[in-house]
PDB file of C-alpha atoms in Angstrom:
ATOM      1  CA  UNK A   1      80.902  97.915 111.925  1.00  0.00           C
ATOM      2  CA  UNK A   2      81.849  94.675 109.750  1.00  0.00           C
ATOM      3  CA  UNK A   3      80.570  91.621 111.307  1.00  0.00           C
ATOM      4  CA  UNK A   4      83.389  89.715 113.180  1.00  0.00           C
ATOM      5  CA  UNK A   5      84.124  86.278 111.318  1.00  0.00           C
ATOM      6  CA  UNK A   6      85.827  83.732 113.598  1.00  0.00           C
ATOM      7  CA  UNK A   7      88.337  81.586 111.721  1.00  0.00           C
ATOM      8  CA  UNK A   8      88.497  77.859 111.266  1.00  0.00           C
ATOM      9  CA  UNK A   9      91.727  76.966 110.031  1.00  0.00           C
ATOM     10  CA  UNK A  10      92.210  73.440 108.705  1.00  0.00           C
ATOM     11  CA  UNK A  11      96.042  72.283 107.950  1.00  0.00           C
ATOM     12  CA  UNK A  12      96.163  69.223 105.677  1.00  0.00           C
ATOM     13  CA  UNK A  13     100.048  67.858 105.368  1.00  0.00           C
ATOM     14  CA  UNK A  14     100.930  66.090 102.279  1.00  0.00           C
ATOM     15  CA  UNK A  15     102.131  62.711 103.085  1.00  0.00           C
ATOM     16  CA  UNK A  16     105.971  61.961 101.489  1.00  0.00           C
ATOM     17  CA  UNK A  17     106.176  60.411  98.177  1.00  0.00           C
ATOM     18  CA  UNK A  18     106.534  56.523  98.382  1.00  0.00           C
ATOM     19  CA  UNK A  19     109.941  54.792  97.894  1.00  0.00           C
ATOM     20  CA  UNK A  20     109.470  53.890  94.382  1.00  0.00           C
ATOM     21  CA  UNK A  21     108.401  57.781  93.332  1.00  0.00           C
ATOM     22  CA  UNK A  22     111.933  59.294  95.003  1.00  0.00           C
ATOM     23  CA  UNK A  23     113.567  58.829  91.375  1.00  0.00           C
ATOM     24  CA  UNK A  24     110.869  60.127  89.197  1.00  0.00           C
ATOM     25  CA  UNK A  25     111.123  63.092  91.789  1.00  0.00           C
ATOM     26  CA  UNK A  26     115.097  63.421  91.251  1.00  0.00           C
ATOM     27  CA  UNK A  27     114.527  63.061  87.656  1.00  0.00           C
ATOM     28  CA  UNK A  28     112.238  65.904  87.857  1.00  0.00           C
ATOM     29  CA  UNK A  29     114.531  67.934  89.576  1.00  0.00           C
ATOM     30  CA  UNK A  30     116.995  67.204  86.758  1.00  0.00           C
ATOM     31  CA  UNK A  31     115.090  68.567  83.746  1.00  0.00           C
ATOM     32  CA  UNK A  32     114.012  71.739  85.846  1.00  0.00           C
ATOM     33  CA  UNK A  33     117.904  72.546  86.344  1.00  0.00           C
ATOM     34  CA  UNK A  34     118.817  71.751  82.552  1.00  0.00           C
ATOM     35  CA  UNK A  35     116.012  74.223  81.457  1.00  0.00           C
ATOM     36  CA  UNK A  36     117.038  76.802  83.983  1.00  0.00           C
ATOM     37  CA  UNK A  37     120.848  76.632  82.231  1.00  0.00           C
ATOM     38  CA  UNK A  38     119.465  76.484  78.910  1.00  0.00           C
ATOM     39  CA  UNK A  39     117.167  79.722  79.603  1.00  0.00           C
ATOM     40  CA  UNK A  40     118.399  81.359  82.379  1.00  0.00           C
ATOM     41  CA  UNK A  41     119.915  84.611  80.040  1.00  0.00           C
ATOM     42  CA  UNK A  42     115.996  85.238  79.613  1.00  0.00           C
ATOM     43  CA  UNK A  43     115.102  84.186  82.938  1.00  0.00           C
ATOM     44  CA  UNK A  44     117.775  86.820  84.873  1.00  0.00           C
ATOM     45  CA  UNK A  45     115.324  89.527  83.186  1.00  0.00           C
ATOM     46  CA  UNK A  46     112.614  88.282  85.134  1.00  0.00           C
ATOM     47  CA  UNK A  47     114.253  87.593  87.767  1.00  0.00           C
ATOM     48  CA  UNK A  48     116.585  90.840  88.536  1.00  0.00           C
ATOM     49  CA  UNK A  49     113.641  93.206  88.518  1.00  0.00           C
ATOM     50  CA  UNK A  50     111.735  90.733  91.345  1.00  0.00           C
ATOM     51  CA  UNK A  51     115.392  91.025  93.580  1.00  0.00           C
ATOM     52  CA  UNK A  52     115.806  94.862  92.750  1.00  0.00           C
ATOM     53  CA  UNK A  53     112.557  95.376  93.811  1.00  0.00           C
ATOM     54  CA  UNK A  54     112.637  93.116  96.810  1.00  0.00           C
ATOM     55  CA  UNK A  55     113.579  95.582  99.843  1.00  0.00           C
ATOM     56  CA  UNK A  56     110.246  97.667  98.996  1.00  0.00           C
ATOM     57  CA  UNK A  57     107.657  94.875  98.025  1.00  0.00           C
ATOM     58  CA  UNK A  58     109.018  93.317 101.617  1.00  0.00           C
ATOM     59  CA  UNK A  59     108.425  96.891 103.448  1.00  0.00           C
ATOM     60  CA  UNK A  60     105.033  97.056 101.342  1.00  0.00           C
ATOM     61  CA  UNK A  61     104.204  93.128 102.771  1.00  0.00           C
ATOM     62  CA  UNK A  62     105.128  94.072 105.947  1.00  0.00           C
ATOM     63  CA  UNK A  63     103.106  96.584 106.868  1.00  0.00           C
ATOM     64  CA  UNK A  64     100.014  94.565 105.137  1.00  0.00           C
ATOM     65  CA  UNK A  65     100.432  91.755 107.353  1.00  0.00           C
ATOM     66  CA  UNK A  66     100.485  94.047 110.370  1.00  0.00           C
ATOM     67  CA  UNK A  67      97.370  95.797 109.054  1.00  0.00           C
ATOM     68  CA  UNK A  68      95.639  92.332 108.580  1.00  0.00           C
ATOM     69  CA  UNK A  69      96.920  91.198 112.060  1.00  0.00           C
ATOM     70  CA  UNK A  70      95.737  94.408 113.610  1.00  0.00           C
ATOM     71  CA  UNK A  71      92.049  94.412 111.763  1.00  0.00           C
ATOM     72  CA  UNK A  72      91.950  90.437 112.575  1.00  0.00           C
ATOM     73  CA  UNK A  73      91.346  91.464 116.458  1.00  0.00           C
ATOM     74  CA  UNK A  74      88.218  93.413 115.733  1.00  0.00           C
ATOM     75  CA  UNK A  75      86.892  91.735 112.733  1.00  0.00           C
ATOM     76  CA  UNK A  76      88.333  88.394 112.705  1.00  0.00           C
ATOM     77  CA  UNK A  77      91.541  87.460 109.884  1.00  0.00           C
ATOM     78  CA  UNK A  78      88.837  86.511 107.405  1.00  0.00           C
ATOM     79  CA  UNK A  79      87.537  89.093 107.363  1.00  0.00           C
ATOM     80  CA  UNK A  80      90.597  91.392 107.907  1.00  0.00           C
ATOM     81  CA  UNK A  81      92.527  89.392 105.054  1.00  0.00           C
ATOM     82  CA  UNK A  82      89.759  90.091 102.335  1.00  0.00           C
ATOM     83  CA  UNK A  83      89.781  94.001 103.621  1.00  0.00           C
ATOM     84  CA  UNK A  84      93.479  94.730 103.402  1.00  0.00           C
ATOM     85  CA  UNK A  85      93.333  93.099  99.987  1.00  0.00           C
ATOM     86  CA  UNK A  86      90.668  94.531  98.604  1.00  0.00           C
ATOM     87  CA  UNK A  87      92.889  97.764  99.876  1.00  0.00           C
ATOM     88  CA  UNK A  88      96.207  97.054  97.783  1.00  0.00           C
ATOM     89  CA  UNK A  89      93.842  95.971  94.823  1.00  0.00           C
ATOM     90  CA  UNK A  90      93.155  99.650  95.260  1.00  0.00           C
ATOM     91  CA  UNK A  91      96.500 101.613  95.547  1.00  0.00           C
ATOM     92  CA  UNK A  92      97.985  99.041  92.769  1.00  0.00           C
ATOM     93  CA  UNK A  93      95.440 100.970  90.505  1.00  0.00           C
ATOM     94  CA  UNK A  94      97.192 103.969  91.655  1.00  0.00           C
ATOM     95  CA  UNK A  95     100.481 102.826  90.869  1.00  0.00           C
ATOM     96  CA  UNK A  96      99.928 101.143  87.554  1.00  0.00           C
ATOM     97  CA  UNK A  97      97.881 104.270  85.904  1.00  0.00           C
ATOM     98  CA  UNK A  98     101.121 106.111  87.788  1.00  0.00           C
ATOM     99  CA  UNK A  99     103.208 103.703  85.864  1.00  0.00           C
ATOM    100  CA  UNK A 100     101.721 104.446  82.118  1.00  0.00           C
ATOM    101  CA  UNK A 101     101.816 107.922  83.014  1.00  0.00           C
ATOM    102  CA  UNK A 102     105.487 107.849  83.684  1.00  0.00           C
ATOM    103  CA  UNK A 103     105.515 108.795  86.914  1.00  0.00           C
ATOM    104  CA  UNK A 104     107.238 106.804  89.495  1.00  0.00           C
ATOM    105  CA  UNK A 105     105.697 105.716  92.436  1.00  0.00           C
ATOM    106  CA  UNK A 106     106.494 103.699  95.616  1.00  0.00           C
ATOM    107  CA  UNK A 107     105.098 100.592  96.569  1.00  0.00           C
ATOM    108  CA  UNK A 108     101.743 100.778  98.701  1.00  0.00           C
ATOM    109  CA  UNK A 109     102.174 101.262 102.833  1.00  0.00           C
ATOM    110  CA  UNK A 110      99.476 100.440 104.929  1.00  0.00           C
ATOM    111  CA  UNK A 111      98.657 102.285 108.080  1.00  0.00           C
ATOM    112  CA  UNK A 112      96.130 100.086 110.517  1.00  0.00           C
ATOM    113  CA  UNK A 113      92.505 102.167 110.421  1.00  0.00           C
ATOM    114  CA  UNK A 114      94.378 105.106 108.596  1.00  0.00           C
ATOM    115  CA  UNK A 115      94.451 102.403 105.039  1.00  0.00           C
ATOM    116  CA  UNK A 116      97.122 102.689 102.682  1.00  0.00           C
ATOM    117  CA  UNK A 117      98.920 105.154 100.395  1.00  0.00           C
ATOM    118  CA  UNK A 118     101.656 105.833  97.534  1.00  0.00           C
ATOM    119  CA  UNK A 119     104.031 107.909  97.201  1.00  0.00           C
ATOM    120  CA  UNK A 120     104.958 109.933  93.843  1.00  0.00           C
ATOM    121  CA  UNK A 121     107.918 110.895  92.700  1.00  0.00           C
ATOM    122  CA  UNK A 122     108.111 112.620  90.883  1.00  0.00           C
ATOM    123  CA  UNK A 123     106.246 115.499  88.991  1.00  0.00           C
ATOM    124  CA  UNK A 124     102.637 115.307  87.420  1.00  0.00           C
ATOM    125  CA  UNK A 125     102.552 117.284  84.263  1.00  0.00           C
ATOM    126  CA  UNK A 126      99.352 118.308  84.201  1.00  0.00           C
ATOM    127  CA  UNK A 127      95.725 118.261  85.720  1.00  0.00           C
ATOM    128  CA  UNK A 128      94.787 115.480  83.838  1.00  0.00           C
ATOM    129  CA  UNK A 129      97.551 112.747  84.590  1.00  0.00           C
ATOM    130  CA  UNK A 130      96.678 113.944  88.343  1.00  0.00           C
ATOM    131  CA  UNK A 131      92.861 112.959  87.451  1.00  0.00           C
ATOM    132  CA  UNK A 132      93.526 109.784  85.751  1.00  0.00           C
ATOM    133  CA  UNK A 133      96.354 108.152  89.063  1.00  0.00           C
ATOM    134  CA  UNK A 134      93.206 109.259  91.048  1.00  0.00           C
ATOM    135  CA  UNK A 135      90.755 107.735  89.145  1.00  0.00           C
ATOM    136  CA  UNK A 136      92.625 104.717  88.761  1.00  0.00           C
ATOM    137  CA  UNK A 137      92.524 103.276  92.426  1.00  0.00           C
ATOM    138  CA  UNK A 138      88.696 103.534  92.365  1.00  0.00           C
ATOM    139  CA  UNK A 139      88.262 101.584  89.285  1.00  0.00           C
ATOM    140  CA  UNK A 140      90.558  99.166  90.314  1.00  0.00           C
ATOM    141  CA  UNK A 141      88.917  98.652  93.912  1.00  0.00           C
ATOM    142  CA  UNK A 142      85.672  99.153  92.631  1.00  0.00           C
ATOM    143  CA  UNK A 143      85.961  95.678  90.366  1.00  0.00           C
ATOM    144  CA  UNK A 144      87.783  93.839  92.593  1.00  0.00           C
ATOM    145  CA  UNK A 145      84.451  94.688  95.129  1.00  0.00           C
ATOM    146  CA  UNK A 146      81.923  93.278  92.146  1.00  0.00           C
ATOM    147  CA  UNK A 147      84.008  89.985  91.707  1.00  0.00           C
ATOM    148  CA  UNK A 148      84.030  89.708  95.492  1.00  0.00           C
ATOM    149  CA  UNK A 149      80.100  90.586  95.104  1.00  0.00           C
ATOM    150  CA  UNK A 150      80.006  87.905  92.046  1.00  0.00           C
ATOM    151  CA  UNK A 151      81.843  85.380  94.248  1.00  0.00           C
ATOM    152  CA  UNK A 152      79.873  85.673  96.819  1.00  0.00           C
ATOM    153  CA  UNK A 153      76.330  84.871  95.511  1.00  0.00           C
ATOM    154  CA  UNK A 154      77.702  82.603  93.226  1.00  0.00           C
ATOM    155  CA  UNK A 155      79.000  80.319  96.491  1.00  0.00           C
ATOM    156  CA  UNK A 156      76.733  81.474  98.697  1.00  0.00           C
ATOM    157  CA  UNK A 157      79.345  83.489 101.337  1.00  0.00           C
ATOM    158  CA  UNK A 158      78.112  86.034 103.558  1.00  0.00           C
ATOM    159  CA  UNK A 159      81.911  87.129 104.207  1.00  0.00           C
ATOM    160  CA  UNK A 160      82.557  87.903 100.741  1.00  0.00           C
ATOM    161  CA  UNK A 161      78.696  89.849 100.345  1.00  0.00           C
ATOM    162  CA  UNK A 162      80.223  91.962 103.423  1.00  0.00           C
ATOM    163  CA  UNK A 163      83.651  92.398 101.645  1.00  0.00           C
ATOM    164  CA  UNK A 164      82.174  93.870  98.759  1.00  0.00           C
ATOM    165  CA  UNK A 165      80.228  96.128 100.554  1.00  0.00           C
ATOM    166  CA  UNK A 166      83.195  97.717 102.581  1.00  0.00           C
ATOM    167  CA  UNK A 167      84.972  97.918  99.162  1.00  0.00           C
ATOM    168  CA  UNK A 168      82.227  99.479  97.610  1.00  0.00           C
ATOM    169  CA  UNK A 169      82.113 102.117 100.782  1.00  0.00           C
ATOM    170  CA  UNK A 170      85.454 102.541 100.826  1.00  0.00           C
ATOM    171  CA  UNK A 171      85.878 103.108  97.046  1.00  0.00           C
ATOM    172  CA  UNK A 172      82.934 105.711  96.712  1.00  0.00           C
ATOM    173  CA  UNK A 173      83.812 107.579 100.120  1.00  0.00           C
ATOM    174  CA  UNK A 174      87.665 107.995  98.530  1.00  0.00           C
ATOM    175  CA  UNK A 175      86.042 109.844  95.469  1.00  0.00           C
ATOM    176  CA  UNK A 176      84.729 112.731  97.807  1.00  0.00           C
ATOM    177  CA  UNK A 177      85.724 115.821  95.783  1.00  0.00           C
ATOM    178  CA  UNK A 178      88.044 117.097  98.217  1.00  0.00           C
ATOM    179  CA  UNK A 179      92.022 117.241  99.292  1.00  0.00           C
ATOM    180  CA  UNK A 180      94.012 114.247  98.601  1.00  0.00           C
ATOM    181  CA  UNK A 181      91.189 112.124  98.190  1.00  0.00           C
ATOM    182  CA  UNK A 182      91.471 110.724  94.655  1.00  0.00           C
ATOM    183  CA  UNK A 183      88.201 112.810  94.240  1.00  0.00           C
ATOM    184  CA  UNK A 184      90.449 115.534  95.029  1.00  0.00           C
ATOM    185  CA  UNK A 185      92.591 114.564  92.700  1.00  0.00           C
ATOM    186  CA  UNK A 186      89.973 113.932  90.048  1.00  0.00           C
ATOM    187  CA  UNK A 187      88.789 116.939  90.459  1.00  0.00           C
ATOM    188  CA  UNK A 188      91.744 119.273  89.260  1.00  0.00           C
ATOM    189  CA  UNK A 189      90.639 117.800  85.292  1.00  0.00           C
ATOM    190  CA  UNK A 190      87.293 118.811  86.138  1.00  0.00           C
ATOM    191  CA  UNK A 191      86.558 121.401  88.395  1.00  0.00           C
ATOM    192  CA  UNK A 192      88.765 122.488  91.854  1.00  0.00           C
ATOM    193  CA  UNK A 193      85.726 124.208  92.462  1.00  0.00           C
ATOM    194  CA  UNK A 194      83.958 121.271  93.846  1.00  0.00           C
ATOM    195  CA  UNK A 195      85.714 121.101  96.672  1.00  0.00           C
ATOM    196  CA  UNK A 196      83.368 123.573  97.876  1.00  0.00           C
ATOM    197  CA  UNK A 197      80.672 120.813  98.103  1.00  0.00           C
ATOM    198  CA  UNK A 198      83.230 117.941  99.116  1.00  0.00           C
ATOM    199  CA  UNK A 199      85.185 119.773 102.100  1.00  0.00           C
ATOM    200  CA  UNK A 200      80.995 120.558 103.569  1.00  0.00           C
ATOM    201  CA  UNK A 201      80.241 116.077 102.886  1.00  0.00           C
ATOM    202  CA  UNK A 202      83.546 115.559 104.823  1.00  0.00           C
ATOM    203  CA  UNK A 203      82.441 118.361 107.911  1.00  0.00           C
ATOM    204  CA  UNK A 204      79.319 116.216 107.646  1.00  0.00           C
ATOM    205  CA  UNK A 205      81.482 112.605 108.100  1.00  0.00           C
ATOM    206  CA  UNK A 206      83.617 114.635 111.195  1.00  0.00           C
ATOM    207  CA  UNK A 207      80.385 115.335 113.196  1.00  0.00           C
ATOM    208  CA  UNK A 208      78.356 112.384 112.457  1.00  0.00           C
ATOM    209  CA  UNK A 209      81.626 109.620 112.326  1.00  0.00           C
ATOM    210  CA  UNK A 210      84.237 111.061 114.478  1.00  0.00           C
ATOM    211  CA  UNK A 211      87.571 109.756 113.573  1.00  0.00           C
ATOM    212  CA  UNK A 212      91.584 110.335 113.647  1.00  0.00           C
ATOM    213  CA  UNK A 213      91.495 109.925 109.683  1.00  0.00           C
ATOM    214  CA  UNK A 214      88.650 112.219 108.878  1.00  0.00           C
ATOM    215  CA  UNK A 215      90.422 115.271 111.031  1.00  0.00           C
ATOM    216  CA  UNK A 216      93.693 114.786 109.451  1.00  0.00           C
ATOM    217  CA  UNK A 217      91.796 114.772 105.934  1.00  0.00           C
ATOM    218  CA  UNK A 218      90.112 118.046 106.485  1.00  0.00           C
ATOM    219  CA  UNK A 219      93.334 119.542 107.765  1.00  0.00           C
ATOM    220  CA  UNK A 220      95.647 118.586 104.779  1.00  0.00           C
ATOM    221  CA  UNK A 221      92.417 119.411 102.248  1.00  0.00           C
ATOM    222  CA  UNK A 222      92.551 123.435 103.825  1.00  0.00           C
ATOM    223  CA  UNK A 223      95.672 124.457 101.553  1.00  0.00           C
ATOM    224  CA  UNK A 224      93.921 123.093  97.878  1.00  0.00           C
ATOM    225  CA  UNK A 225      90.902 125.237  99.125  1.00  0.00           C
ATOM    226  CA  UNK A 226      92.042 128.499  99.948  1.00  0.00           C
ATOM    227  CA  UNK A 227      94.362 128.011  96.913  1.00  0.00           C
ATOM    228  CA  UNK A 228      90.655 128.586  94.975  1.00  0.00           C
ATOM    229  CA  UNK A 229      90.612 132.181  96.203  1.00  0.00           C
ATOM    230  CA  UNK A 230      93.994 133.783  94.851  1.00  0.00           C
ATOM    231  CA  UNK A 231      94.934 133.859  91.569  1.00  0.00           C
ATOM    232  CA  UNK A 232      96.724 131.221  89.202  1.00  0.00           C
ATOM    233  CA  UNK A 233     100.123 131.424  87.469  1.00  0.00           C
ATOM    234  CA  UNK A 234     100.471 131.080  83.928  1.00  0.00           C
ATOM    235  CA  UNK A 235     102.419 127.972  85.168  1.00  0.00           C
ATOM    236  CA  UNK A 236      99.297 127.074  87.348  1.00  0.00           C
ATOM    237  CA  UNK A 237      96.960 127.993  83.987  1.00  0.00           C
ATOM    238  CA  UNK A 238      99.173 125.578  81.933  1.00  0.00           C
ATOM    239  CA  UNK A 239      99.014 122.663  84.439  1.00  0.00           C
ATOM    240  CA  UNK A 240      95.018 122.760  84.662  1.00  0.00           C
ATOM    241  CA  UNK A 241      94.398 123.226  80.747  1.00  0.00           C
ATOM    242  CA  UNK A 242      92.532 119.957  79.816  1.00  0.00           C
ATOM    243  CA  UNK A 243      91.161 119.143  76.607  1.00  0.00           C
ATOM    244  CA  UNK A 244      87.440 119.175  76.709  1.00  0.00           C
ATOM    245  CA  UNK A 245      86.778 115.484  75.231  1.00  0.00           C
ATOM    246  CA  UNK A 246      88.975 114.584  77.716  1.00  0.00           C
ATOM    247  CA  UNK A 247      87.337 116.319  80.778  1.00  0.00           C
ATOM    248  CA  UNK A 248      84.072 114.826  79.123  1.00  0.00           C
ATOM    249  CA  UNK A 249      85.519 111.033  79.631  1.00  0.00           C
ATOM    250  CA  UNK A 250      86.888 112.195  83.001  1.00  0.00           C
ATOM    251  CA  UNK A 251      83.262 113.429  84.098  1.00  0.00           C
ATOM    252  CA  UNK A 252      81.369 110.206  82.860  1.00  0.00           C
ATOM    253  CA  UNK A 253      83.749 108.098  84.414  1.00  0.00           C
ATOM    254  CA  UNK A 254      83.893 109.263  87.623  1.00  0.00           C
ATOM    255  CA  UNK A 255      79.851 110.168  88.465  1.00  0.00           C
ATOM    256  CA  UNK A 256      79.104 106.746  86.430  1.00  0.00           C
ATOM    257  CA  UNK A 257      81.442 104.766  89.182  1.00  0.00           C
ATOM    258  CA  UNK A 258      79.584 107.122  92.057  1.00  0.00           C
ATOM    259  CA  UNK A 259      76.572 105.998  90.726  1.00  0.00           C
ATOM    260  CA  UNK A 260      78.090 102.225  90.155  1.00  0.00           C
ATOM    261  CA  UNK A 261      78.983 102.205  93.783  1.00  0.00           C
ATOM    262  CA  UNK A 262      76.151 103.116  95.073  1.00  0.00           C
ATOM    263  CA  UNK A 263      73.773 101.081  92.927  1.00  0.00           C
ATOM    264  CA  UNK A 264      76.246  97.877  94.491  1.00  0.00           C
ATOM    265  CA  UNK A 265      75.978  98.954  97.802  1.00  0.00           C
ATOM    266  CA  UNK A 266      72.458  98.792  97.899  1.00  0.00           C
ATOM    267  CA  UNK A 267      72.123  95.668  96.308  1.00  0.00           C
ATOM    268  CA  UNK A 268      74.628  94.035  98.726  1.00  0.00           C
ATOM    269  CA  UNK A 269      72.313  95.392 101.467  1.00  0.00           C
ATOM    270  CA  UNK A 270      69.454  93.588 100.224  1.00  0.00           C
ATOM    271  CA  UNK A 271      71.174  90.603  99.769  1.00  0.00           C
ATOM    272  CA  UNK A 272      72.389  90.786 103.239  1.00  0.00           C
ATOM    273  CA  UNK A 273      68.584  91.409 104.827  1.00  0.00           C
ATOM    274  CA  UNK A 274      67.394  88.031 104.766  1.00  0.00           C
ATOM    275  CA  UNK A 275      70.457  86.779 106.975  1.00  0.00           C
ATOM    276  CA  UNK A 276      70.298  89.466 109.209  1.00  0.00           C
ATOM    277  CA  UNK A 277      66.543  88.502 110.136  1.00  0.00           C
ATOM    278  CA  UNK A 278      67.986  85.086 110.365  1.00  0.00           C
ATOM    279  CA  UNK A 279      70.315  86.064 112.896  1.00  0.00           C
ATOM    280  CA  UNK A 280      68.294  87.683 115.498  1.00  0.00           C
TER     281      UNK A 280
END
């Protein structure tokens, strides 16, 4: 369990401007409202994407605040705040690779201790733009964890050693080869086949880590496995056709980020012995 971080919130007001500033600020004002006339045709361009989009990026916010506010009575909001972002750092991989694939995608939702998913829709045409969404969200969390790692020997933060270690878990356990996991998904470029070793690893997790999640993963994972047992299509041949040089990249990405992970996790560990002697 993440160590609980109690917060110390400091709120420093800035004091109004002095008399003698007020028309420098009014001035100010001015300019910024002759250069949003002169520009605002380009501006609207920016802008009317932000307002289209503002309905879901306020459902996505919403239920990311209620994740952080749930996790902050456990873990403390520290500690909770770094966690749910190191989350969406995650799922925005998703949707980005989704993006330059040109498949559209919903904004992340976050579901407190269940984490956070997209939606697609609409169709992946092939194995391969199925393998590289998945693979995307790992990447993406999987730096995000290493700055957080970076930052926090750099400064000397404890919280941000134990934020990169949850990211790092949390990134390597979502490449298990099996179901929706993105190793799932990785997996149709490479080999559906190894969901025979990744639907065992997540028995494993159900016996020795109990939880809500890890039932409902093995449950939705049971279709994609018997699936292995009857025959393909020659639609279902088509989709999983993947260009060897490209399975090749697929393969070296994803056991090189296992291996990444891993490597990170046990570093963090070490870094964290020393203050866990400390503490007792």
């Amino acid at each position: 369990m993440p160590p609980a971080w109690s917060p110390h919130p400091e709120v420093i007001p800035m004091p109004p401007p002095p008399p003698s500033q007020w028309r420098k600020a009014l001035g100010s004002l001015g300019i910024v409202g002759v250069l949003l006339l002169k520009f605002g045709a380009k501006l609207k361009f920016i802008i009317m994407p932000v307002l289209k989009f503002f309905p879901m990026l306020l459902k996505s916010g919403g239920s990311m605040f209620v994740s952080i506010w749930v996790y902050s009575m456990f873990w403390g909001w520290k500690y909770a705040a770094g966690f749910v972002l190191l989350i969406m750092v995650h799922e925005l991989g998703h949707v980005y690779a989704a993006w330059r694939c040109g498949v559209k995608a919903t904004a992340p939702m976050f579901i407190p201790f269940l984490g956070a998913f997209i939606a697609l829709q609409s169709a992946m045409k092939d194995a391969l733009v199925e393998a590289e969404i998945g693979i995307a969200g790992p990447v993406w969390g999987s730096v995000a964890s290493a700055l957080c790692h970076a930052a926090g020997l750099y400064f000397e933060m404890p919280l941000l050693l134990a934020l990169a270690w949850s990211g790092y878990w949390l990134n390597l356990f979502n490449l298990t080869p099996v179901g929706q996991l993105d190793g799932g998904h990785v997996m149709q470029a490479l080999s559906p086949w190894m969901q025979l070793v990744g639907f065992p690893i997540m028995v494993g997790f159900a016996i020795y880590y109990p939880s809500l999640i890890i039932i409902i993963l093995l449950a939705m994972s049971l279709p994609r496995l018997i699936a292995l047992f009857r025959g393909r299509t020659e639609e279902e041949q088509q989709y999983y056709t993947v260009p060897v040089a490209a399975r090749l990249r697929m393969g070296l990405l994803y056991f090189g980020l296992i291996a990444a992970l891993v490597f990170g996790m046990y570093e963090v560990d070490l870094q964290l012995e020393p203050l866990r002697h400390a503490g007792r």
